[in-house]
Amino acid sequence: MTQRGEYPGVPRRTLFVAGGALATSGALAATGAPEAMATPQPASHPPRRVEYTMPTLRFDHADRQSSLGAMYEAALTGLIGINTVYADPGTYDHAHRISYPPGAFVRAGGGYPSPQRWTRDAAVNAWNATSLLGPIVGANTLWAVVDQQPDGGLIVQQDNQWWDQVVWVVAAWHHYQVTGDRAFLTDAYNASTATLAARTTQNYDADFGLFRGPSFMNDGIAGYPSPPWADGVGSSFVLDYPHTDELMCLSTNCLYYGAYVSLAGMADELRRPGEASNHRRAATALRQAINDHLWREDAGTYGYLIHGADGLAGQLDPSQEGAGLAFAVLFGVADTRRTQRLLDGTHWQPKGIVNVWPHFPRFSDDRPGRHNVIVWPMVHSMFGHAAAAGGRPDLFGRAVTGLADLVAASKGNFYEIYNSVTGAVDGGWQTGNTSRWTSQPDQAWSASGYLRLIFSGLFGLTFTPDRLTLAPTLPADWGPVALHGLPYRDMTLDIELSGAGSKVRSCTIDGRPGRPVIGAGGTGRHTIRVTLGH
């Protein structure tokens, strides 16, 4: 992949990556001016130049700019200035695909020990924002969690959270749609097909037509009812409890559906129509199974999980899973009717969307479960994006302002978890013991989740292999708002929104009326102005 070129007037920071996190000389400038950042330079890791092209966000309304605009700058700092780090080859380049230079990738966060070779974090950070802002770093972040097999083939790493692997497929397809990188696509398709084949062999339940395994977000036992939780086990890790590998969860199955759709798109691009057709058939069957077994028509929403052989075998737990509901909308598992009903009926805590609601009996407002009624900004952001995709500017605005308020109260630091009632930084309880967990600072996917709300929600950036379509969602009294210097392939885009709502009333591109669609083959700089209504 070639380095993105110079664009007059585009805000870009030049970063020098060594062995640790990028150190900043203060927050990224609110003016969008370039700013150099560097770490001390260990002799074994000479500095590498990394270029991100970072658009400038501007609200005409001063209060919006000082709150939402300031948090956008804080999110750029969190993702790029703090968590873009050097990928030691022996630790991270098992696939032999990371580009050196720059040799940089996005780690999970500043509060964790190294190494941080975690599939879920890498995939989500690339998917949220990194592939758009820094294509080389986005690719490196994805390759950092892939292994090369003895026969030379590629597969997403097989760690002890095997259900995490599938989100990589979704993120890899998104990366290609953003960048058009054909070399990446070929390798990503090979890694994705090998990975999904392994998971199908080991984890597909033919009786239900669903995939077994814990939920996307909840690797801690605090995220599950009793059973499978049982007093006396003591461990916080979900798989240490009987039959948790047999659960069939909403979020995980929606991700498998998204992975099949992604594989079909990859196969189409690689001109493998037979394989694309097979992937689509699998996706259709899985979507039907999710709606047959997990949709609750009486409640107008999806249940959380179907129990394995834990005493409630085959029963549907009716709890609300925030990530699962978001994925059902974002991947199109939920049709228009289901989307409207679930968005209407979703429970919000005072400070946002939580992992699982309501409290399991062993937890409470005073002792919230670490993966139960507590706000993980990444999950909250996914739901906010789903609200925009579902045509709900009111709920989308609530999600953005809610997260901005949480981060502002924690002095601009994107923490791992927040209390859903007070908004305090709070790691929650895991097993009901006397130890409250810590909420780690400088969480990369919390920062990239906010960027997702801006890029994919507010401006509605929707990528396919041959175009970028804008489907903005502008809450009342937010406009006008502009995103200047957006990088897209060989173009730079200035996007300006006015009005309110989620329906495009008019659009001009470089002054000429048209649809809000930008073909992938263009060059140069272009201005898109969109007026929205209800």
Coordinates of C-alpha atoms in Angstrom, one line a residue:
M1 CA 0.0 0.0 0.0
T2 CA 1.4 3.4 -0.9
Q3 CA 1.6 6.2 1.6
R4 CA -1.1 8.8 1.3
G5 CA 0.1 11.9 -0.4
E6 CA 0.2 15.6 0.6
Y7 CA -3.1 17.5 0.4
P8 CA -3.1 21.2 0.7
G9 CA -4.9 22.3 3.8
V10 CA -5.5 18.8 5.1
P11 CA -4.8 18.6 8.9
R12 CA -2.1 15.9 9.3
R13 CA 0.1 15.0 12.2
T14 CA 3.4 13.3 11.7
L15 CA 4.1 10.7 14.4
F16 CA 7.4 9.0 15.3
V17 CA 6.8 5.6 16.7
A18 CA 9.5 3.8 18.8
G19 CA 9.1 1.1 21.4
G20 CA 6.3 2.6 23.4
A21 CA 3.3 4.8 23.1
L22 CA 3.4 8.1 21.3
A23 CA 4.0 10.9 23.7
T24 CA 2.3 14.1 23.0
S25 CA 3.3 17.7 23.7
G26 CA -0.2 18.3 25.0
A27 CA -3.6 17.4 23.5
L28 CA -4.0 17.4 19.7
A29 CA -4.5 21.0 18.7
A30 CA -8.2 22.0 18.6
T31 CA -7.3 24.1 15.5
G32 CA -6.4 21.0 13.6
A33 CA -2.9 22.3 12.9
P34 CA -0.2 19.6 12.4
E35 CA 1.7 18.7 15.6
A36 CA 4.8 16.6 15.9
M37 CA 4.9 13.9 18.6
A38 CA 7.8 11.6 19.6
T39 CA 8.9 9.1 22.2
P40 CA 12.4 8.6 23.6
Q41 CA 14.2 6.6 21.0
P42 CA 15.5 3.2 22.1
A43 CA 18.5 2.2 20.0
S44 CA 16.9 -1.1 19.1
H45 CA 13.8 0.6 17.7
P46 CA 14.7 3.6 15.6
P47 CA 11.8 6.0 15.0
R48 CA 9.5 5.3 12.2
R49 CA 7.4 8.0 10.5
V50 CA 3.7 7.3 10.5
E51 CA 1.2 9.5 8.7
Y52 CA -2.4 9.8 9.7
T53 CA -4.7 12.1 7.8
M54 CA -7.1 13.5 10.4
P55 CA -10.2 15.5 9.4
T56 CA -11.2 18.6 11.3
L57 CA -14.6 18.6 12.9
R58 CA -16.4 22.0 13.3
F59 CA -19.8 22.8 14.7
D60 CA -21.1 26.3 14.1
H61 CA -22.7 26.2 17.5
A62 CA -20.0 27.2 20.0
D63 CA -21.4 25.0 22.8
R64 CA -21.4 22.0 20.6
Q65 CA -17.9 22.7 19.5
S66 CA -16.6 23.1 23.0
S67 CA -18.2 19.8 24.1
L68 CA -18.6 17.4 21.2
G69 CA -15.8 18.9 19.1
A70 CA -13.4 18.9 22.1
M71 CA -14.1 15.2 22.7
Y72 CA -13.4 14.5 19.0
E73 CA -10.0 15.9 19.5
A74 CA -9.6 13.9 22.7
A75 CA -10.5 10.8 20.8
L76 CA -7.9 11.4 18.2
T77 CA -5.3 11.9 20.9
G78 CA -6.4 8.6 22.6
L79 CA -6.4 6.5 19.4
I80 CA -3.4 8.0 17.7
G81 CA -1.3 10.0 20.1
I82 CA -1.4 7.5 22.9
N83 CA -2.2 4.0 21.5
T84 CA -0.4 3.9 18.2
V85 CA 2.7 2.0 19.1
Y86 CA 5.6 0.0 17.7
A87 CA 4.8 -3.6 16.8
D88 CA 7.8 -5.7 17.9
P89 CA 8.2 -8.2 15.0
G90 CA 8.8 -11.2 17.2
T91 CA 5.7 -10.5 19.2
Y92 CA 3.2 -9.2 16.7
D93 CA 4.3 -10.1 13.1
H94 CA 3.5 -13.9 13.2
A95 CA 1.7 -13.5 9.9
H96 CA 4.7 -11.7 8.2
R97 CA 2.4 -9.1 6.9
I98 CA 3.1 -6.0 9.0
S99 CA 4.7 -3.2 7.1
Y100 CA 8.1 -2.1 8.4
P101 CA 8.3 0.9 8.2
P102 CA 6.3 2.2 9.9
G103 CA 5.9 -0.9 12.0
A104 CA 3.1 0.7 14.0
F105 CA -0.3 -0.7 15.2
V106 CA -3.0 0.3 17.6
R107 CA -2.8 -1.4 21.0
A108 CA -5.7 -2.1 23.3
G109 CA -4.9 0.6 25.9
G110 CA -2.5 2.3 28.1
G111 CA -3.5 0.6 31.3
Y112 CA -2.7 -3.0 30.2
P113 CA 0.6 -4.9 30.3
S114 CA 2.3 -5.9 27.1
P115 CA 2.0 -7.8 24.9
Q116 CA -1.5 -6.8 23.8
R117 CA -2.1 -9.3 21.0
W118 CA -5.9 -9.3 21.4
T119 CA -8.1 -10.1 18.4
R120 CA -11.2 -8.3 19.5
D121 CA -9.5 -5.0 20.4
A122 CA -7.5 -5.0 17.2
A123 CA -10.5 -5.7 14.9
V124 CA -12.8 -3.2 16.6
N125 CA -10.2 -0.4 16.5
A126 CA -9.5 -0.9 12.8
W127 CA -13.2 -1.2 12.1
N128 CA -14.1 1.9 14.1
A129 CA -11.7 4.4 12.7
T130 CA -8.1 3.3 12.1
S131 CA -8.5 1.9 8.6
L132 CA -10.0 5.2 7.5
L133 CA -7.5 7.6 9.2
G134 CA -4.3 5.5 8.8
P135 CA -4.7 2.7 6.3
I136 CA -1.2 1.3 6.8
V137 CA -1.7 1.3 10.6
G138 CA -5.2 -0.2 10.2
A139 CA -3.8 -3.1 8.2
N140 CA -0.9 -3.6 10.6
T141 CA -3.4 -3.7 13.5
L142 CA -5.3 -6.4 11.8
W143 CA -2.3 -8.5 10.8
A144 CA -0.9 -8.2 14.4
V145 CA -3.4 -10.9 15.5
V146 CA -3.0 -13.3 12.6
D147 CA -0.8 -16.4 12.5
Q148 CA 0.9 -18.1 9.6
Q149 CA 0.3 -21.8 9.6
P150 CA 2.9 -24.5 8.8
D151 CA 1.7 -24.8 5.3
G152 CA 2.0 -21.0 4.8
G153 CA -1.7 -20.3 5.1
L154 CA -3.1 -17.6 7.4
I155 CA -5.6 -17.9 10.2
V156 CA -6.8 -15.5 12.9
Q157 CA -4.9 -16.4 16.1
Q158 CA -6.4 -19.2 18.1
D159 CA -6.4 -17.9 21.6
N160 CA -8.5 -18.9 24.6
Q161 CA -11.3 -16.5 23.5
W162 CA -11.9 -18.2 20.2
W163 CA -15.3 -16.6 19.7
D164 CA -13.4 -13.3 19.2
Q165 CA -12.0 -14.4 15.9
V166 CA -15.1 -13.8 13.8
V167 CA -15.1 -10.0 14.3
W168 CA -11.8 -9.9 12.5
V169 CA -13.5 -11.0 9.3
V170 CA -15.9 -8.1 9.5
A171 CA -13.2 -5.6 10.2
A172 CA -11.0 -7.0 7.3
W173 CA -13.8 -6.6 4.8
H174 CA -14.4 -3.0 6.0
H175 CA -10.7 -2.3 5.6
Y176 CA -10.8 -3.3 2.0
Q177 CA -14.0 -1.3 1.3
V178 CA -12.3 1.8 2.7
T179 CA -8.9 1.4 1.1
G180 CA -9.3 -0.7 -2.0
D181 CA -6.1 -2.6 -1.2
R182 CA -6.2 -5.7 -3.4
A183 CA -3.2 -7.4 -1.9
F184 CA -4.7 -7.1 1.6
L185 CA -8.0 -8.5 0.3
T186 CA -6.4 -11.7 -1.1
D187 CA -4.6 -12.5 2.2
A188 CA -7.6 -11.4 4.3
Y189 CA -10.0 -13.7 2.4
N190 CA -7.6 -16.7 2.9
A191 CA -7.3 -15.9 6.6
S192 CA -11.1 -15.4 7.0
T193 CA -12.1 -18.6 5.2
A194 CA -9.7 -20.7 7.2
T195 CA -10.9 -19.1 10.5
L196 CA -14.6 -19.5 9.8
A197 CA -14.1 -23.1 8.7
A198 CA -12.4 -23.9 12.0
R199 CA -15.1 -22.2 14.0
T200 CA -17.9 -24.0 12.0
T201 CA -16.3 -27.4 12.5
Q202 CA -15.9 -26.8 16.3
N203 CA -18.8 -24.5 17.3
Y204 CA -21.8 -24.8 15.0
D205 CA -24.9 -26.3 16.5
A206 CA -26.9 -28.0 13.7
D207 CA -30.0 -28.4 15.9
F208 CA -30.5 -24.7 16.3
G209 CA -28.6 -23.5 13.2
L210 CA -26.6 -21.2 15.5
F211 CA -23.0 -20.9 16.7
R212 CA -22.0 -21.8 20.3
G213 CA -19.8 -19.7 22.5
P214 CA -19.9 -16.8 24.9
S215 CA -21.1 -13.3 23.8
F216 CA -18.9 -10.8 21.9
M217 CA -18.2 -8.5 24.8
N218 CA -18.6 -10.7 27.9
D219 CA -15.4 -12.6 28.6
G220 CA -16.1 -12.2 32.3
I221 CA -18.6 -14.3 34.2
A222 CA -20.3 -11.1 35.6
G223 CA -22.0 -10.9 32.2
Y224 CA -24.0 -14.1 32.7
P225 CA -27.0 -15.2 34.7
S226 CA -27.1 -18.2 37.1
P227 CA -26.6 -20.7 35.6
P228 CA -24.0 -20.8 34.1
W229 CA -22.6 -18.6 36.9
A230 CA -22.3 -20.6 40.1
D231 CA -21.1 -19.5 43.5
G232 CA -17.8 -21.1 44.7
V233 CA -16.0 -21.3 41.4
G234 CA -14.2 -18.1 42.0
S235 CA -12.7 -17.5 38.6
S236 CA -13.7 -14.4 36.6
F237 CA -13.2 -16.0 33.2
V238 CA -16.3 -17.2 31.5
L239 CA -15.0 -20.5 30.2
D240 CA -14.1 -21.7 33.7
Y241 CA -17.8 -22.2 34.3
P242 CA -19.6 -25.4 33.1
H243 CA -21.4 -25.3 29.8
T244 CA -20.4 -21.7 28.9
D245 CA -18.9 -22.9 25.7
E246 CA -22.4 -24.2 24.7
L247 CA -24.2 -20.8 25.0
M248 CA -25.7 -19.4 21.8
C249 CA -25.6 -15.6 22.2
L250 CA -27.1 -12.8 20.1
S251 CA -24.0 -10.7 19.6
T252 CA -21.8 -13.6 18.6
N253 CA -24.3 -15.0 16.1
C254 CA -24.9 -11.6 14.6
L255 CA -21.1 -11.3 14.1
Y256 CA -21.1 -14.7 12.4
Y257 CA -23.8 -13.5 10.1
G258 CA -21.8 -10.3 9.4
A259 CA -18.7 -12.5 8.7
Y260 CA -20.6 -14.6 6.1
V261 CA -21.8 -11.5 4.4
S262 CA -18.3 -10.1 4.4
L263 CA -16.9 -13.3 3.0
A264 CA -19.5 -13.2 0.2
G265 CA -18.3 -9.6 -0.6
M266 CA -14.7 -10.6 -0.6
A267 CA -15.4 -13.6 -2.9
D268 CA -17.3 -11.3 -5.3
E269 CA -14.3 -9.0 -5.5
L270 CA -12.0 -11.9 -6.1
R271 CA -14.3 -13.2 -8.8
R272 CA -15.2 -16.4 -7.1
P273 CA -19.0 -16.5 -7.7
G274 CA -19.5 -20.1 -6.5
E275 CA -17.9 -19.3 -3.1
A276 CA -19.8 -16.1 -2.8
S277 CA -23.1 -17.9 -3.3
N278 CA -22.2 -20.5 -0.7
H279 CA -21.4 -17.7 1.9
R280 CA -24.7 -16.0 1.1
R281 CA -26.7 -19.2 1.6
A282 CA -25.0 -19.7 5.0
A283 CA -25.7 -16.1 5.9
T284 CA -29.4 -16.4 5.0
A285 CA -29.8 -19.5 7.0
L286 CA -28.1 -18.0 10.1
R287 CA -30.2 -14.9 9.9
Q288 CA -33.3 -16.9 9.9
A289 CA -32.1 -19.0 12.8
I290 CA -31.3 -15.9 14.9
N291 CA -34.8 -14.5 14.2
D292 CA -36.5 -17.8 14.9
H293 CA -34.7 -18.5 18.2
L294 CA -33.7 -15.2 19.7
W295 CA -36.4 -12.7 18.6
R296 CA -39.0 -12.1 21.3
E297 CA -42.1 -11.0 19.4
D298 CA -44.0 -10.3 22.6
A299 CA -41.4 -7.9 23.8
G300 CA -40.4 -6.4 20.5
T301 CA -36.7 -7.2 21.0
Y302 CA -34.1 -10.0 21.0
G303 CA -33.2 -12.1 23.9
Y304 CA -29.6 -12.5 25.1
L305 CA -28.7 -16.1 24.9
I306 CA -29.9 -19.7 24.6
H307 CA -28.6 -21.9 27.5
G308 CA -26.4 -24.9 27.0
A309 CA -26.7 -28.0 29.2
D310 CA -26.6 -26.0 32.4
G311 CA -30.0 -26.8 33.9
L312 CA -31.9 -24.4 31.6
A313 CA -30.9 -26.2 28.4
G314 CA -32.5 -24.7 25.3
Q315 CA -34.2 -21.8 27.2
L316 CA -33.9 -18.2 26.0
D317 CA -32.6 -15.7 28.5
P318 CA -34.7 -12.5 28.0
S319 CA -32.0 -10.0 29.2
Q320 CA -31.1 -7.1 26.9
E321 CA -27.6 -7.4 25.4
G322 CA -26.4 -3.9 24.2
A323 CA -23.9 -5.2 21.7
G324 CA -26.2 -7.8 20.4
L325 CA -29.0 -5.3 19.7
A326 CA -26.5 -3.0 18.0
F327 CA -25.2 -5.7 15.7
A328 CA -28.7 -7.0 14.9
V329 CA -29.4 -3.5 13.4
L330 CA -26.0 -2.8 11.9
F331 CA -25.7 -6.1 10.0
G332 CA -29.3 -6.2 8.9
V333 CA -30.3 -9.2 11.0
A334 CA -33.3 -7.1 12.1
D335 CA -35.6 -6.0 9.4
T336 CA -37.1 -2.5 9.4
R337 CA -40.0 -3.5 11.6
R338 CA -37.8 -5.3 14.2
T339 CA -35.4 -2.4 14.1
Q340 CA -38.0 0.1 14.9
R341 CA -39.5 -2.0 17.8
L342 CA -36.2 -2.7 19.4
L343 CA -35.0 0.9 19.2
D344 CA -38.3 2.0 20.7
G345 CA -38.0 -0.5 23.6
T346 CA -34.3 -0.5 24.5
H347 CA -33.6 0.3 28.1
W348 CA -31.2 3.1 28.8
Q349 CA -29.5 3.6 32.1
P350 CA -29.0 7.2 33.2
K351 CA -25.5 7.3 31.7
G352 CA -26.0 5.1 28.6
I353 CA -26.4 1.7 27.1
V354 CA -25.1 -1.1 29.2
N355 CA -23.7 -4.6 28.4
V356 CA -26.5 -6.6 29.8
W357 CA -29.7 -5.4 31.6
P358 CA -31.2 -5.8 34.2
H359 CA -28.9 -6.5 37.1
F360 CA -28.4 -10.2 37.8
P361 CA -29.5 -10.9 41.4
R362 CA -26.0 -11.0 42.7
F363 CA -25.4 -7.4 41.6
S364 CA -27.0 -4.0 42.3
D365 CA -26.5 -0.3 41.6
D366 CA -24.1 -0.3 44.6
R367 CA -22.2 -3.3 43.3
P368 CA -22.6 -3.3 39.5
G369 CA -21.3 -6.4 37.6
R370 CA -18.3 -5.6 35.5
H371 CA -20.1 -7.0 32.4
N372 CA -23.6 -6.5 33.5
V373 CA -25.3 -3.1 34.1
I374 CA -22.3 -0.9 33.4
V375 CA -21.3 1.3 30.5
W376 CA -18.5 0.1 28.2
P377 CA -18.1 3.1 25.8
M378 CA -17.4 0.7 22.9
V379 CA -20.7 -1.0 23.3
H380 CA -22.5 2.3 23.9
S381 CA -21.0 3.6 20.7
M382 CA -22.0 0.6 18.6
F383 CA -25.6 1.1 19.8
G384 CA -25.4 4.8 19.0
H385 CA -24.4 4.0 15.5
A386 CA -27.2 1.5 15.3
A387 CA -29.7 4.2 16.4
A388 CA -28.4 6.4 13.5
A389 CA -28.7 3.5 11.0
G390 CA -32.2 2.9 12.3
G391 CA -33.3 6.5 11.6
R392 CA -33.4 7.7 15.2
P393 CA -31.6 11.1 15.4
D394 CA -32.9 11.5 18.9
L395 CA -31.3 8.3 20.3
F396 CA -28.2 8.9 18.3
G397 CA -27.8 12.4 19.8
R398 CA -28.3 11.0 23.2
A399 CA -25.6 8.4 22.6
V400 CA -23.0 11.0 21.4
T401 CA -23.7 13.6 24.1
G402 CA -23.8 10.9 26.8
L403 CA -20.4 9.5 25.9
A404 CA -18.9 13.1 25.6
D405 CA -20.2 13.9 29.0
L406 CA -18.7 10.8 30.6
V407 CA -15.3 11.5 29.0
A408 CA -15.4 15.2 29.9
A409 CA -16.1 14.3 33.5
S410 CA -13.0 12.0 33.5
K411 CA -10.9 15.0 32.2
G412 CA -10.9 14.0 28.6
N413 CA -9.5 10.4 29.2
F414 CA -11.4 7.6 27.5
Y415 CA -11.6 5.0 30.3
E416 CA -12.5 1.4 29.9
I417 CA -15.8 1.4 31.9
Y418 CA -18.2 3.9 33.6
N419 CA -20.8 3.5 36.3
S420 CA -24.2 3.5 34.6
V421 CA -26.0 5.5 37.3
T422 CA -23.4 8.0 38.5
G423 CA -21.1 8.2 35.5
A424 CA -18.0 7.7 37.7
V425 CA -15.0 5.7 36.4
D426 CA -15.9 2.2 37.7
G427 CA -14.5 -1.2 36.9
G428 CA -17.4 -3.0 38.6
W429 CA -17.5 -6.4 40.3
Q430 CA -16.8 -9.7 38.7
T431 CA -17.5 -12.7 41.0
G432 CA -19.2 -11.0 43.9
N433 CA -16.1 -11.0 46.1
T434 CA -14.7 -8.1 48.1
S435 CA -12.6 -6.8 45.3
R436 CA -13.9 -4.0 42.9
W437 CA -12.1 -4.1 39.6
T438 CA -10.2 -1.2 38.1
S439 CA -11.4 0.7 35.1
Q440 CA -8.3 1.2 32.9
P441 CA -7.4 4.6 31.4
D442 CA -6.5 5.4 27.8
Q443 CA -8.8 2.7 26.3
A444 CA -8.3 2.7 22.5
W445 CA -11.7 1.3 21.6
S446 CA -13.4 3.7 23.8
A447 CA -11.8 6.5 21.8
S448 CA -12.3 4.9 18.4
G449 CA -15.9 4.3 19.4
Y450 CA -16.5 8.0 19.7
L451 CA -14.9 8.5 16.3
R452 CA -17.2 5.8 14.9
L453 CA -20.2 7.9 16.2
I454 CA -18.9 10.9 14.3
F455 CA -17.7 9.3 11.1
S456 CA -20.3 6.5 10.7
G457 CA -23.2 8.0 12.6
L458 CA -23.2 11.8 12.3
F459 CA -21.8 11.9 8.8
G460 CA -23.0 8.5 7.8
L461 CA -19.9 7.3 6.0
T462 CA -20.9 4.0 4.3
F463 CA -18.3 2.2 2.3
T464 CA -18.6 -0.3 -0.5
P465 CA -15.7 -1.5 -2.8
D466 CA -16.5 1.1 -5.5
R467 CA -18.0 4.1 -3.6
L468 CA -18.6 6.1 -0.5
T469 CA -22.2 6.9 0.3
L470 CA -23.2 9.5 2.9
A471 CA -26.2 8.7 5.0
P472 CA -25.9 11.4 7.8
T473 CA -27.9 11.7 11.0
L474 CA -28.1 15.2 12.3
P475 CA -29.9 15.8 15.6
A476 CA -31.9 19.0 16.1
D477 CA -29.9 22.1 16.8
W478 CA -26.6 20.4 16.0
G479 CA -26.0 22.0 12.6
P480 CA -24.4 23.3 10.6
V481 CA -21.4 21.0 11.1
A482 CA -18.5 20.2 8.9
L483 CA -15.8 17.6 8.5
H484 CA -12.9 19.0 6.5
G485 CA -10.1 17.0 5.1
L486 CA -11.6 13.5 5.2
P487 CA -9.2 11.0 3.4
Y488 CA -10.9 8.6 1.0
R489 CA -8.7 6.7 -1.5
D490 CA -6.9 9.3 -3.6
M491 CA -9.3 12.1 -2.6
T492 CA -9.8 14.6 0.1
L493 CA -13.4 15.4 1.0
D494 CA -14.9 18.4 2.8
I495 CA -18.4 17.5 4.0
E496 CA -20.9 20.1 5.3
L497 CA -24.2 19.2 6.9
S498 CA -27.2 21.5 7.6
G499 CA -30.8 21.1 8.6
A500 CA -31.8 18.2 11.0
G501 CA -32.9 14.6 10.6
S502 CA -31.8 11.6 8.7
K503 CA -33.3 12.1 5.2
V504 CA -31.3 13.8 2.5
R505 CA -33.3 16.7 1.1
S506 CA -30.6 18.1 -1.1
C507 CA -27.0 17.5 -2.0
T508 CA -24.4 19.3 -4.0
I509 CA -20.9 18.1 -5.0
D510 CA -18.6 20.9 -5.9
G511 CA -21.7 23.1 -6.4
R512 CA -23.5 20.7 -8.7
P513 CA -26.7 19.0 -7.5
G514 CA -26.5 15.2 -7.1
R515 CA -26.7 12.3 -4.8
P516 CA -24.4 12.0 -1.8
V517 CA -22.3 9.3 -3.5
I518 CA -18.6 9.5 -4.2
G519 CA -17.1 7.0 -6.7
A520 CA -13.9 5.3 -5.5
G521 CA -11.9 6.2 -8.6
G522 CA -11.8 10.0 -8.2
T523 CA -8.9 12.2 -7.3
G524 CA -8.4 15.6 -5.8
R525 CA -10.4 17.6 -3.3
H526 CA -14.2 17.9 -3.3
T527 CA -16.8 19.7 -1.3
I528 CA -20.1 17.9 -0.5
R529 CA -23.0 19.9 1.1
V530 CA -26.0 18.0 2.4
T531 CA -29.2 19.4 3.7
L532 CA -31.2 17.0 6.0
G533 CA -34.8 16.8 7.0
H534 CA -37.3 14.4 8.6

